[in-house]
Amino acid sequence: NIVMPDKFPTDIHIPTDEDVRKLVEASKGTPVELPIMLAAYMGMRRSEINAVKWGNVDMKRRNLHIVEATVLDENRVAVTKQPKSVAGKRSLPIPDIVFEALERHQGEHPVLVAPLTGNGLYRRFKTVQKKAGLNDFRFHVLRHYNASVMLALGIPDKYAMERMGHSTN
């Protein structure tokens, strides 16, 4: 006889192109630069960004292979596992702006592209957001930005789903 409270839709603020430009500029040279770019320009999930290794980056062919995700288990310990869905395993072409950032950061860490914990990424993201003078929004919203750009460009749903790692639209 329990009555659950009503659910209210979350008001998702999608950053503008200018907001993302400011965020990228404010993050230059920081440990959160690559995570911001991978989310905004490639639509990657935070868990995928935390797991991507330099061995998954093909600099010659300019492709990034997403094969793992780092999440917290029931004991709140970070574990690396398969992506969220079968569609989560994918290879993405690397845009020029992200490729240049990868070149700048190559060699900073021997294994991980973005050697930050989930909380470390979150805290640094919030610091860069303030530095850029932006309103507060979640890191995950950068994926929404990426999806919105694809929608605005008229990218077919099937292709957008493949890029984002979605099994359904």
XYZ file of C-alpha atoms in Angstrom:
169
model
C 0.000 0.000 0.000
C 2.898 2.317 -0.646
C 2.267 5.276 -2.909
C 5.363 6.420 -4.721
C 5.865 10.154 -5.234
C 5.179 11.547 -8.689
C 8.140 11.656 -11.055
C 8.992 14.979 -12.609
C 10.921 15.248 -15.848
C 14.430 16.580 -15.486
C 14.921 19.933 -17.196
C 17.986 19.267 -19.332
C 19.908 22.390 -20.302
C 21.807 21.640 -23.497
C 24.825 23.921 -23.854
C 25.166 26.061 -26.946
C 28.077 25.887 -29.375
C 29.443 29.003 -27.664
C 29.132 27.373 -24.205
C 31.083 24.332 -25.416
C 33.710 26.548 -27.061
C 34.184 28.416 -23.744
C 34.335 25.142 -21.816
C 36.943 23.660 -24.166
C 38.996 26.861 -24.040
C 38.883 26.981 -20.221
C 39.917 23.313 -20.022
C 42.966 23.580 -22.321
C 46.003 21.963 -20.740
C 44.041 20.532 -17.801
C 43.381 16.854 -17.042
C 39.712 17.365 -17.934
C 40.361 18.729 -21.449
C 40.199 15.324 -23.159
C 37.140 14.085 -21.230
C 35.218 17.248 -22.167
C 36.162 16.884 -25.829
C 35.429 13.143 -25.947
C 31.941 13.746 -24.513
C 31.060 16.877 -26.510
C 32.593 15.989 -29.880
C 32.356 12.189 -29.857
C 29.339 11.546 -27.605
C 31.201 9.262 -25.197
C 29.813 8.346 -21.773
C 31.834 9.260 -18.668
C 32.261 5.548 -17.894
C 33.694 4.963 -21.391
C 36.034 7.947 -21.085
C 37.308 6.673 -17.711
C 38.122 3.282 -19.277
C 39.655 4.254 -22.633
C 43.300 3.253 -22.943
C 45.924 4.603 -25.332
C 45.931 1.136 -26.902
C 42.315 1.814 -27.969
C 43.375 4.928 -29.888
C 44.553 4.353 -33.440
C 46.387 7.603 -34.164
C 47.367 6.419 -37.655
C 43.779 5.735 -38.770
C 42.290 8.405 -36.456
C 39.898 5.943 -34.819
C 39.004 5.398 -31.179
C 37.785 1.943 -30.156
C 35.335 1.854 -27.249
C 35.520 -1.608 -25.695
C 35.185 -1.046 -21.926
C 33.526 1.127 -19.297
C 34.594 1.899 -15.735
C 31.739 1.977 -13.221
C 31.261 1.663 -9.470
C 30.211 -1.764 -8.210
C 27.824 -2.428 -5.297
C 30.695 -1.681 -2.870
C 31.420 1.644 -4.618
C 34.708 0.287 -6.003
C 35.654 1.209 -9.581
C 35.548 -1.807 -11.889
C 36.123 -2.043 -15.616
C 33.541 -4.047 -17.545
C 31.923 -4.430 -20.943
C 30.028 -1.367 -22.248
C 26.421 -0.743 -21.237
C 25.003 -2.561 -24.284
C 26.183 -4.580 -27.290
C 25.923 -1.344 -29.276
C 28.321 0.243 -26.764
C 31.293 -1.524 -28.353
C 32.136 0.662 -31.299
C 34.854 2.463 -33.261
C 34.572 6.195 -33.800
C 36.439 8.444 -36.209
C 38.355 11.104 -34.281
C 37.513 14.699 -35.285
C 40.493 16.995 -35.954
C 39.963 19.084 -32.801
C 39.986 15.953 -30.614
C 42.920 14.444 -32.527
C 45.015 17.564 -31.840
C 44.162 17.362 -28.113
C 45.063 13.650 -28.062
C 48.439 14.498 -29.625
C 49.033 17.168 -26.936
C 48.207 14.757 -24.097
C 49.846 11.626 -25.524
C 52.500 10.320 -23.160
C 51.128 12.012 -20.020
C 49.903 8.656 -18.703
C 51.241 5.284 -19.852
C 47.871 3.484 -20.026
C 44.764 5.644 -19.635
C 43.795 8.524 -21.925
C 41.990 10.302 -19.073
C 43.458 9.048 -15.773
C 40.763 10.492 -13.509
C 38.291 8.860 -11.170
C 34.622 9.625 -11.754
C 34.639 12.034 -8.794
C 37.914 13.620 -9.896
C 36.523 14.244 -13.360
C 33.323 15.706 -11.880
C 35.170 18.103 -9.526
C 37.567 19.321 -12.229
C 34.680 19.703 -14.686
C 32.812 21.925 -12.205
C 35.962 24.032 -11.664
C 36.432 24.524 -15.426
C 32.726 25.334 -15.810
C 33.046 28.139 -13.251
C 36.275 29.379 -14.870
C 34.418 29.561 -18.210
C 31.604 31.581 -16.570
C 28.952 29.011 -17.485
C 25.749 28.064 -15.727
C 25.889 24.780 -13.859
C 25.084 21.631 -15.856
C 26.016 17.960 -15.565
C 28.947 16.429 -17.458
C 26.536 13.954 -19.094
C 24.807 16.882 -20.832
C 27.810 17.054 -23.183
C 26.499 13.790 -24.700
C 23.139 15.509 -25.212
C 24.992 18.364 -26.914
C 26.643 15.863 -29.273
C 23.283 14.255 -30.065
C 21.714 17.687 -30.657
C 24.461 18.642 -33.103
C 23.905 15.421 -35.044
C 20.148 16.081 -35.087
C 20.671 19.677 -36.287
C 22.957 18.420 -39.058
C 20.327 15.925 -40.184
C 22.418 12.861 -39.332
C 20.155 9.800 -39.728
C 19.010 8.212 -36.443
C 20.666 4.889 -37.286
C 24.096 6.522 -37.670
C 23.618 8.725 -34.570
C 22.630 5.647 -32.541
C 25.773 3.817 -33.661
C 27.999 6.780 -32.729
C 26.373 7.192 -29.316
C 26.369 3.472 -28.538
C 22.570 3.222 -28.296
C 20.788 -0.005 -29.157
C 17.488 1.842 -29.805
C 16.565 5.404 -30.760
